[in-house]
Every structure is written in structure tokens, then in C-alpha cells.
């Protein structure tokens, strides 16, 4: 099971699935969830209609109430035999896993290998450019206790042709050194930053000595295919 970083509707689809699995009738599931979590039916309606996503403790409470793993409900990358995956479009394409990138510190960067030297080609149903590639996350700066979290060991699909706008997860590389990092790109007040998802790490301002290599469009565990 994969987590599609570009799909805001994915959570709502999994929520509906979990409600079906638990046997909640479609006309009453909003009220049932609202009572269980002590929130308003309107708030639940926004979750079901892909208008918003529960945060922090409410996500955990929702997962417990629906008897599904929080990671699957929140991110979609944990496989559970009792929960069927959301439908995926037909047609898979494979892209090279060319190297690993550090998510904790500036570390030795990747250089694209010749395709004849690549022996791992994970697949995806995402429509990405032909120059896209996978990297394996290292370190814990993108691991968070709440909200979006991409821990060490996950694979990330990087598309170098997607525009890096504020809020996107990116791979950035120093122009004067062979080093790279995985962070969220943020623009604020005319300044540019690389922001970790882990609050224990500091946000780092970047200048002309850093360029964005590509935008992360998908993350998954390799053994979940």
C-alpha cells in the first residue's frame, strides 16, 4: 500500500472504507463518529467529504473507534489483512532506485546511475516524468509524532519536472558540494527555507547555494509493493 502525497481525497476514501468495514450505515456514520470522538457532525462531514483531515489525538481516536491502524487511516501505507486497499488505476510503471538520501543531516548525495547498473525498479501507478527516480529515506528529520510522517526506510518517488512550490516535499542539493537533503520547501516573507517534519530539527534558510532537484510525489514501504 502506498501513500500518494498529491491526493487530498485519499484519506476520505480510506475513512469510508473503514466505516464500511465496521458496519456503519452510510446515513448515520457521521453522527456515530461524532459521538464517539466528541466532535460535531459537521466536522466529521468535512472528513468524509475530503474537506479536512483530523489532527493529532483525534486521528488516533478515530482509528481506534474504527478498529484500523492509525498509519493506514492517516497515510495509507500500512497493510492490514482486514482492510482492503483503495482502488488503484490500471497500469504500473517502474523507476530506478538510484541511491539513498539523508533525511536527518546534509549527507553524501546521489548521482544518477546508468540504468544498466540499477537493479531495483520499484513500481508506481503515479503519472510522473520519465526522469523520475526513487530514493530510500535515511534519518529521522522527516519523522513526526502527529500529521504527515515519512520515517527512515520508506521509499520516496522524486519527479524532477514538478514545480517546487511552497509546502511541497523536496530533494534539495547544495550547488557547491555533492550533498543533498529531504525536507519541506517553505517560502515566507521573501525568504526560502527547508523545514523538517520532525520538530526536534530546526528550519534552515537557503540561498543561491542550494537548488531543488525534484519534488517528492509518493512514499511507500517497499515490501508493501
PDB file of C-alpha atoms in Angstrom:
ATOM      1  CA  UNK A   1       0.000   0.000   0.000  1.00  0.00           C
ATOM      2  CA  UNK A   2       1.342   3.418  -0.865  1.00  0.00           C
ATOM      3  CA  UNK A   3       0.756   6.891   0.352  1.00  0.00           C
ATOM      4  CA  UNK A   4       0.067   9.301  -2.516  1.00  0.00           C
ATOM      5  CA  UNK A   5       1.346  12.651  -1.290  1.00  0.00           C
ATOM      6  CA  UNK A   6      -0.529  14.528  -4.020  1.00  0.00           C
ATOM      7  CA  UNK A   7      -4.020  13.117  -3.333  1.00  0.00           C
ATOM      8  CA  UNK A   8      -6.123  15.061  -0.802  1.00  0.00           C
ATOM      9  CA  UNK A   9      -9.061  12.687  -1.341  1.00  0.00           C
ATOM     10  CA  UNK A  10      -7.153   9.562  -0.291  1.00  0.00           C
ATOM     11  CA  UNK A  11      -7.884   9.966   3.416  1.00  0.00           C
ATOM     12  CA  UNK A  12     -11.630  10.344   2.793  1.00  0.00           C
ATOM     13  CA  UNK A  13     -11.599   7.171   0.686  1.00  0.00           C
ATOM     14  CA  UNK A  14      -9.894   5.198   3.446  1.00  0.00           C
ATOM     15  CA  UNK A  15     -12.268   6.645   6.025  1.00  0.00           C
ATOM     16  CA  UNK A  16     -15.281   5.499   4.019  1.00  0.00           C
ATOM     17  CA  UNK A  17     -13.667   2.065   3.640  1.00  0.00           C
ATOM     18  CA  UNK A  18     -13.077   1.756   7.364  1.00  0.00           C
ATOM     19  CA  UNK A  19     -16.670   2.788   8.075  1.00  0.00           C
ATOM     20  CA  UNK A  20     -17.923   0.107   5.679  1.00  0.00           C
ATOM     21  CA  UNK A  21     -15.706  -2.485   7.352  1.00  0.00           C
ATOM     22  CA  UNK A  22     -17.037  -1.549  10.785  1.00  0.00           C
ATOM     23  CA  UNK A  23     -20.600  -1.822   9.512  1.00  0.00           C
ATOM     24  CA  UNK A  24     -21.586   1.811   9.944  1.00  0.00           C
ATOM     25  CA  UNK A  25     -24.570   2.715   7.798  1.00  0.00           C
ATOM     26  CA  UNK A  26     -23.800   5.481   5.329  1.00  0.00           C
ATOM     27  CA  UNK A  27     -26.673   7.697   6.535  1.00  0.00           C
ATOM     28  CA  UNK A  28     -25.629   7.508  10.198  1.00  0.00           C
ATOM     29  CA  UNK A  29     -21.873   7.128  10.226  1.00  0.00           C
ATOM     30  CA  UNK A  30     -21.227  10.848  10.650  1.00  0.00           C
ATOM     31  CA  UNK A  31     -23.298  11.017  13.812  1.00  0.00           C
ATOM     32  CA  UNK A  32     -21.793   7.801  15.179  1.00  0.00           C
ATOM     33  CA  UNK A  33     -18.251   9.070  14.697  1.00  0.00           C
ATOM     34  CA  UNK A  34     -19.113  12.483  16.130  1.00  0.00           C
ATOM     35  CA  UNK A  35     -20.489  10.920  19.315  1.00  0.00           C
ATOM     36  CA  UNK A  36     -17.526   8.589  19.721  1.00  0.00           C
ATOM     37  CA  UNK A  37     -14.951  11.367  19.296  1.00  0.00           C
ATOM     38  CA  UNK A  38     -16.916  14.190  20.976  1.00  0.00           C
ATOM     39  CA  UNK A  39     -16.833  16.377  17.880  1.00  0.00           C
ATOM     40  CA  UNK A  40     -19.587  17.929  15.784  1.00  0.00           C
ATOM     41  CA  UNK A  41     -21.257  16.022  12.932  1.00  0.00           C
ATOM     42  CA  UNK A  42     -20.247  18.926  10.714  1.00  0.00           C
ATOM     43  CA  UNK A  43     -16.584  18.286  11.450  1.00  0.00           C
ATOM     44  CA  UNK A  44     -16.979  14.609  10.596  1.00  0.00           C
ATOM     45  CA  UNK A  45     -18.844  15.555   7.447  1.00  0.00           C
ATOM     46  CA  UNK A  46     -15.803  17.517   6.314  1.00  0.00           C
ATOM     47  CA  UNK A  47     -13.620  14.463   6.895  1.00  0.00           C
ATOM     48  CA  UNK A  48     -15.946  12.237   4.903  1.00  0.00           C
ATOM     49  CA  UNK A  49     -16.182  14.759   2.074  1.00  0.00           C
ATOM     50  CA  UNK A  50     -12.423  15.333   1.801  1.00  0.00           C
ATOM     51  CA  UNK A  51     -12.665  18.918   3.024  1.00  0.00           C
ATOM     52  CA  UNK A  52     -10.379  18.450   6.017  1.00  0.00           C
ATOM     53  CA  UNK A  53      -8.422  15.819   7.967  1.00  0.00           C
ATOM     54  CA  UNK A  54      -8.476  15.179  11.751  1.00  0.00           C
ATOM     55  CA  UNK A  55      -5.322  16.150  13.572  1.00  0.00           C
ATOM     56  CA  UNK A  56      -3.323  14.792  16.483  1.00  0.00           C
ATOM     57  CA  UNK A  57      -5.272  12.865  19.087  1.00  0.00           C
ATOM     58  CA  UNK A  58      -8.473  12.903  17.025  1.00  0.00           C
ATOM     59  CA  UNK A  59      -6.805  10.855  14.293  1.00  0.00           C
ATOM     60  CA  UNK A  60      -5.743   8.290  16.901  1.00  0.00           C
ATOM     61  CA  UNK A  61      -9.229   8.206  18.435  1.00  0.00           C
ATOM     62  CA  UNK A  62     -10.811   7.808  15.019  1.00  0.00           C
ATOM     63  CA  UNK A  63      -8.547   4.889  14.140  1.00  0.00           C
ATOM     64  CA  UNK A  64      -9.296   3.194  17.468  1.00  0.00           C
ATOM     65  CA  UNK A  65     -13.035   3.674  17.027  1.00  0.00           C
ATOM     66  CA  UNK A  66     -12.933   2.191  13.518  1.00  0.00           C
ATOM     67  CA  UNK A  67     -10.554  -0.635  14.530  1.00  0.00           C
ATOM     68  CA  UNK A  68      -7.947   0.142  11.876  1.00  0.00           C
ATOM     69  CA  UNK A  69      -4.250   1.079  12.158  1.00  0.00           C
ATOM     70  CA  UNK A  70      -3.723   4.794  12.511  1.00  0.00           C
ATOM     71  CA  UNK A  71      -0.880   4.701   9.979  1.00  0.00           C
ATOM     72  CA  UNK A  72      -3.143   3.190   7.357  1.00  0.00           C
ATOM     73  CA  UNK A  73      -6.012   5.573   8.052  1.00  0.00           C
ATOM     74  CA  UNK A  74      -3.784   8.636   8.129  1.00  0.00           C
ATOM     75  CA  UNK A  75      -1.209   7.843   5.457  1.00  0.00           C
ATOM     76  CA  UNK A  76      -2.332   4.710   3.669  1.00  0.00           C
ATOM     77  CA  UNK A  77       0.999   2.892   3.700  1.00  0.00           C
ATOM     78  CA  UNK A  78       0.353   0.196   6.321  1.00  0.00           C
ATOM     79  CA  UNK A  79      -1.170  -3.009   5.000  1.00  0.00           C
ATOM     80  CA  UNK A  80      -3.712  -4.757   7.151  1.00  0.00           C
ATOM     81  CA  UNK A  81      -5.299  -8.063   6.105  1.00  0.00           C
ATOM     82  CA  UNK A  82      -8.680  -6.872   7.325  1.00  0.00           C
ATOM     83  CA  UNK A  83      -8.621  -3.641   5.344  1.00  0.00           C
ATOM     84  CA  UNK A  84      -8.697  -3.727   1.572  1.00  0.00           C
ATOM     85  CA  UNK A  85      -6.690  -1.065  -0.272  1.00  0.00           C
ATOM     86  CA  UNK A  86      -8.403   1.716  -2.158  1.00  0.00           C
ATOM     87  CA  UNK A  87      -8.760   1.028  -5.844  1.00  0.00           C
ATOM     88  CA  UNK A  88      -5.726   1.890  -7.947  1.00  0.00           C
ATOM     89  CA  UNK A  89      -5.718   2.820 -11.642  1.00  0.00           C
ATOM     90  CA  UNK A  90      -4.575   0.126 -14.008  1.00  0.00           C
ATOM     91  CA  UNK A  91      -1.044   0.230 -15.323  1.00  0.00           C
ATOM     92  CA  UNK A  92       2.154   0.299 -13.326  1.00  0.00           C
ATOM     93  CA  UNK A  93       5.431   1.936 -14.335  1.00  0.00           C
ATOM     94  CA  UNK A  94       8.827   1.282 -12.778  1.00  0.00           C
ATOM     95  CA  UNK A  95      11.531   3.795 -11.949  1.00  0.00           C
ATOM     96  CA  UNK A  96      15.080   3.261 -10.699  1.00  0.00           C
ATOM     97  CA  UNK A  97      16.003   3.299  -7.032  1.00  0.00           C
ATOM     98  CA  UNK A  98      19.256   5.106  -7.676  1.00  0.00           C
ATOM     99  CA  UNK A  99      20.580   5.776  -4.177  1.00  0.00           C
ATOM    100  CA  UNK A 100      19.570   6.882  -0.677  1.00  0.00           C
ATOM    101  CA  UNK A 101      19.157  10.386   0.614  1.00  0.00           C
ATOM    102  CA  UNK A 102      19.657  11.590   4.140  1.00  0.00           C
ATOM    103  CA  UNK A 103      16.541  12.896   5.870  1.00  0.00           C
ATOM    104  CA  UNK A 104      18.449  13.850   9.008  1.00  0.00           C
ATOM    105  CA  UNK A 105      21.621  15.711   8.012  1.00  0.00           C
ATOM    106  CA  UNK A 106      23.200  17.065   4.865  1.00  0.00           C
ATOM    107  CA  UNK A 107      24.879  13.930   3.618  1.00  0.00           C
ATOM    108  CA  UNK A 108      26.526  12.468   0.561  1.00  0.00           C
ATOM    109  CA  UNK A 109      24.160  12.998  -2.331  1.00  0.00           C
ATOM    110  CA  UNK A 110      23.153  10.679  -5.071  1.00  0.00           C
ATOM    111  CA  UNK A 111      24.308  10.851  -8.658  1.00  0.00           C
ATOM    112  CA  UNK A 112      22.024   9.166 -11.183  1.00  0.00           C
ATOM    113  CA  UNK A 113      23.449   5.821 -12.134  1.00  0.00           C
ATOM    114  CA  UNK A 114      23.393   4.411 -15.667  1.00  0.00           C
ATOM    115  CA  UNK A 115      20.225   2.335 -15.988  1.00  0.00           C
ATOM    116  CA  UNK A 116      22.282  -0.765 -16.709  1.00  0.00           C
ATOM    117  CA  UNK A 117      23.708  -0.513 -13.192  1.00  0.00           C
ATOM    118  CA  UNK A 118      20.353  -0.182 -11.420  1.00  0.00           C
ATOM    119  CA  UNK A 119      19.000  -3.454 -10.062  1.00  0.00           C
ATOM    120  CA  UNK A 120      15.948  -2.172  -8.152  1.00  0.00           C
ATOM    121  CA  UNK A 121      12.991  -0.709 -10.051  1.00  0.00           C
ATOM    122  CA  UNK A 122      10.002  -0.139  -7.706  1.00  0.00           C
ATOM    123  CA  UNK A 123       6.685   0.405  -9.455  1.00  0.00           C
ATOM    124  CA  UNK A 124       4.019   3.071  -9.155  1.00  0.00           C
ATOM    125  CA  UNK A 125       0.680   3.991 -10.684  1.00  0.00           C
ATOM    126  CA  UNK A 126       1.522   7.675 -10.467  1.00  0.00           C
ATOM    127  CA  UNK A 127       1.886   9.567 -13.725  1.00  0.00           C
ATOM    128  CA  UNK A 128       5.336  11.110 -13.461  1.00  0.00           C
ATOM    129  CA  UNK A 129       8.060  12.244 -15.840  1.00  0.00           C
ATOM    130  CA  UNK A 130      10.374   9.701 -17.404  1.00  0.00           C
ATOM    131  CA  UNK A 131      13.323  11.064 -15.417  1.00  0.00           C
ATOM    132  CA  UNK A 132      11.694  10.312 -12.061  1.00  0.00           C
ATOM    133  CA  UNK A 133      13.515   8.119  -9.566  1.00  0.00           C
ATOM    134  CA  UNK A 134      13.162   6.528  -6.127  1.00  0.00           C
ATOM    135  CA  UNK A 135      15.292   7.199  -3.061  1.00  0.00           C
ATOM    136  CA  UNK A 136      15.331   5.475   0.318  1.00  0.00           C
ATOM    137  CA  UNK A 137      14.851   7.782   3.302  1.00  0.00           C
ATOM    138  CA  UNK A 138      17.582   7.874   5.919  1.00  0.00           C
ATOM    139  CA  UNK A 139      17.474   9.585   9.289  1.00  0.00           C
ATOM    140  CA  UNK A 140      14.562  10.868  11.332  1.00  0.00           C
ATOM    141  CA  UNK A 141      14.182  14.553  10.483  1.00  0.00           C
ATOM    142  CA  UNK A 142      11.054  13.742   8.455  1.00  0.00           C
ATOM    143  CA  UNK A 143       9.556  11.573  11.198  1.00  0.00           C
ATOM    144  CA  UNK A 144       6.759  13.282  13.132  1.00  0.00           C
ATOM    145  CA  UNK A 145       4.607  12.198  16.061  1.00  0.00           C
ATOM    146  CA  UNK A 146       1.468  13.710  14.510  1.00  0.00           C
ATOM    147  CA  UNK A 147       0.419  14.579  10.999  1.00  0.00           C
ATOM    148  CA  UNK A 148       2.461  13.695   7.958  1.00  0.00           C
ATOM    149  CA  UNK A 149       5.437  11.494   8.786  1.00  0.00           C
ATOM    150  CA  UNK A 150       7.890   9.804   6.430  1.00  0.00           C
ATOM    151  CA  UNK A 151      10.242   7.701   8.562  1.00  0.00           C
ATOM    152  CA  UNK A 152      13.546   6.097   7.769  1.00  0.00           C
ATOM    153  CA  UNK A 153      13.276   3.135   5.433  1.00  0.00           C
ATOM    154  CA  UNK A 154      10.407   4.412   3.318  1.00  0.00           C
ATOM    155  CA  UNK A 155      10.978   4.942  -0.384  1.00  0.00           C
ATOM    156  CA  UNK A 156      10.152   8.287  -1.935  1.00  0.00           C
ATOM    157  CA  UNK A 157       9.409   8.897  -5.606  1.00  0.00           C
ATOM    158  CA  UNK A 158      11.016  12.099  -6.878  1.00  0.00           C
ATOM    159  CA  UNK A 159       9.869  13.898 -10.030  1.00  0.00           C
ATOM    160  CA  UNK A 160      12.433  16.474 -11.204  1.00  0.00           C
ATOM    161  CA  UNK A 161       9.908  18.114 -13.542  1.00  0.00           C
ATOM    162  CA  UNK A 162       7.310  19.064 -10.910  1.00  0.00           C
ATOM    163  CA  UNK A 163       7.451  22.706  -9.832  1.00  0.00           C
ATOM    164  CA  UNK A 164       8.745  23.197  -6.298  1.00  0.00           C
ATOM    165  CA  UNK A 165       6.154  25.478  -4.727  1.00  0.00           C
ATOM    166  CA  UNK A 166       5.926  26.394  -1.055  1.00  0.00           C
ATOM    167  CA  UNK A 167       4.698  23.475   1.035  1.00  0.00           C
ATOM    168  CA  UNK A 168       6.000  20.733  -1.261  1.00  0.00           C
ATOM    169  CA  UNK A 169       8.301  17.971  -0.037  1.00  0.00           C
ATOM    170  CA  UNK A 170      11.529  18.243  -1.988  1.00  0.00           C
ATOM    171  CA  UNK A 171      15.024  16.931  -2.518  1.00  0.00           C
ATOM    172  CA  UNK A 172      17.479  19.836  -2.361  1.00  0.00           C
ATOM    173  CA  UNK A 173      21.153  19.890  -3.257  1.00  0.00           C
ATOM    174  CA  UNK A 174      23.948  22.329  -2.473  1.00  0.00           C
ATOM    175  CA  UNK A 175      25.412  23.823  -5.643  1.00  0.00           C
ATOM    176  CA  UNK A 176      28.974  23.904  -4.311  1.00  0.00           C
ATOM    177  CA  UNK A 177      29.053  20.431  -2.775  1.00  0.00           C
ATOM    178  CA  UNK A 178      27.829  16.947  -3.567  1.00  0.00           C
ATOM    179  CA  UNK A 179      25.314  16.934  -0.723  1.00  0.00           C
ATOM    180  CA  UNK A 180      21.532  16.646  -0.574  1.00  0.00           C
ATOM    181  CA  UNK A 181      18.635  16.523   1.878  1.00  0.00           C
ATOM    182  CA  UNK A 182      14.918  15.697   2.065  1.00  0.00           C
ATOM    183  CA  UNK A 183      12.717  18.414   3.566  1.00  0.00           C
ATOM    184  CA  UNK A 184       9.587  20.508   3.093  1.00  0.00           C
ATOM    185  CA  UNK A 185      10.180  23.615   0.984  1.00  0.00           C
ATOM    186  CA  UNK A 186       8.753  26.806   2.507  1.00  0.00           C
ATOM    187  CA  UNK A 187       8.646  30.380   1.234  1.00  0.00           C
ATOM    188  CA  UNK A 188       7.855  33.076   3.797  1.00  0.00           C
ATOM    189  CA  UNK A 189       8.352  36.822   3.691  1.00  0.00           C
ATOM    190  CA  UNK A 190      10.634  36.685   0.683  1.00  0.00           C
ATOM    191  CA  UNK A 191      12.859  34.048   2.279  1.00  0.00           C
ATOM    192  CA  UNK A 192      13.214  30.371   1.386  1.00  0.00           C
ATOM    193  CA  UNK A 193      13.553  27.548   3.894  1.00  0.00           C
ATOM    194  CA  UNK A 194      13.929  23.794   4.185  1.00  0.00           C
ATOM    195  CA  UNK A 195      11.690  22.634   7.024  1.00  0.00           C
ATOM    196  CA  UNK A 196      11.871  19.184   8.659  1.00  0.00           C
ATOM    197  CA  UNK A 197       8.669  17.446   9.733  1.00  0.00           C
ATOM    198  CA  UNK A 198      10.338  16.459  13.000  1.00  0.00           C
ATOM    199  CA  UNK A 199      10.017  19.432  15.410  1.00  0.00           C
ATOM    200  CA  UNK A 200      13.299  18.442  17.067  1.00  0.00           C
ATOM    201  CA  UNK A 201      15.121  19.718  13.982  1.00  0.00           C
ATOM    202  CA  UNK A 202      15.467  23.369  13.038  1.00  0.00           C
ATOM    203  CA  UNK A 203      14.170  25.005   9.875  1.00  0.00           C
ATOM    204  CA  UNK A 204      17.062  26.008   7.626  1.00  0.00           C
ATOM    205  CA  UNK A 205      17.152  29.080   5.402  1.00  0.00           C
ATOM    206  CA  UNK A 206      18.539  28.509   1.904  1.00  0.00           C
ATOM    207  CA  UNK A 207      20.029  30.874  -0.634  1.00  0.00           C
ATOM    208  CA  UNK A 208      21.606  30.684  -4.075  1.00  0.00           C
ATOM    209  CA  UNK A 209      23.938  27.926  -2.874  1.00  0.00           C
ATOM    210  CA  UNK A 210      21.080  25.432  -2.892  1.00  0.00           C
ATOM    211  CA  UNK A 211      18.871  24.166  -5.691  1.00  0.00           C
ATOM    212  CA  UNK A 212      15.797  21.951  -5.715  1.00  0.00           C
ATOM    213  CA  UNK A 213      16.429  18.684  -7.531  1.00  0.00           C
ATOM    214  CA  UNK A 214      12.853  17.418  -7.548  1.00  0.00           C
ATOM    215  CA  UNK A 215       9.527  17.152  -5.743  1.00  0.00           C
ATOM    216  CA  UNK A 216       8.505  14.063  -3.780  1.00  0.00           C
ATOM    217  CA  UNK A 217       5.184  12.817  -5.150  1.00  0.00           C
ATOM    218  CA  UNK A 218       4.789   9.423  -3.443  1.00  0.00           C
ATOM    219  CA  UNK A 219       6.106   7.500  -0.451  1.00  0.00           C
ATOM    220  CA  UNK A 220       5.778   3.799   0.366  1.00  0.00           C
ATOM    221  CA  UNK A 221       7.285   0.830   2.096  1.00  0.00           C
ATOM    222  CA  UNK A 222       8.996  -1.396  -0.462  1.00  0.00           C
ATOM    223  CA  UNK A 223       7.676  -4.643   0.989  1.00  0.00           C
ATOM    224  CA  UNK A 224       4.113  -3.354   0.507  1.00  0.00           C
ATOM    225  CA  UNK A 225       4.629  -3.165  -3.227  1.00  0.00           C
TER     226      UNK A 225
END
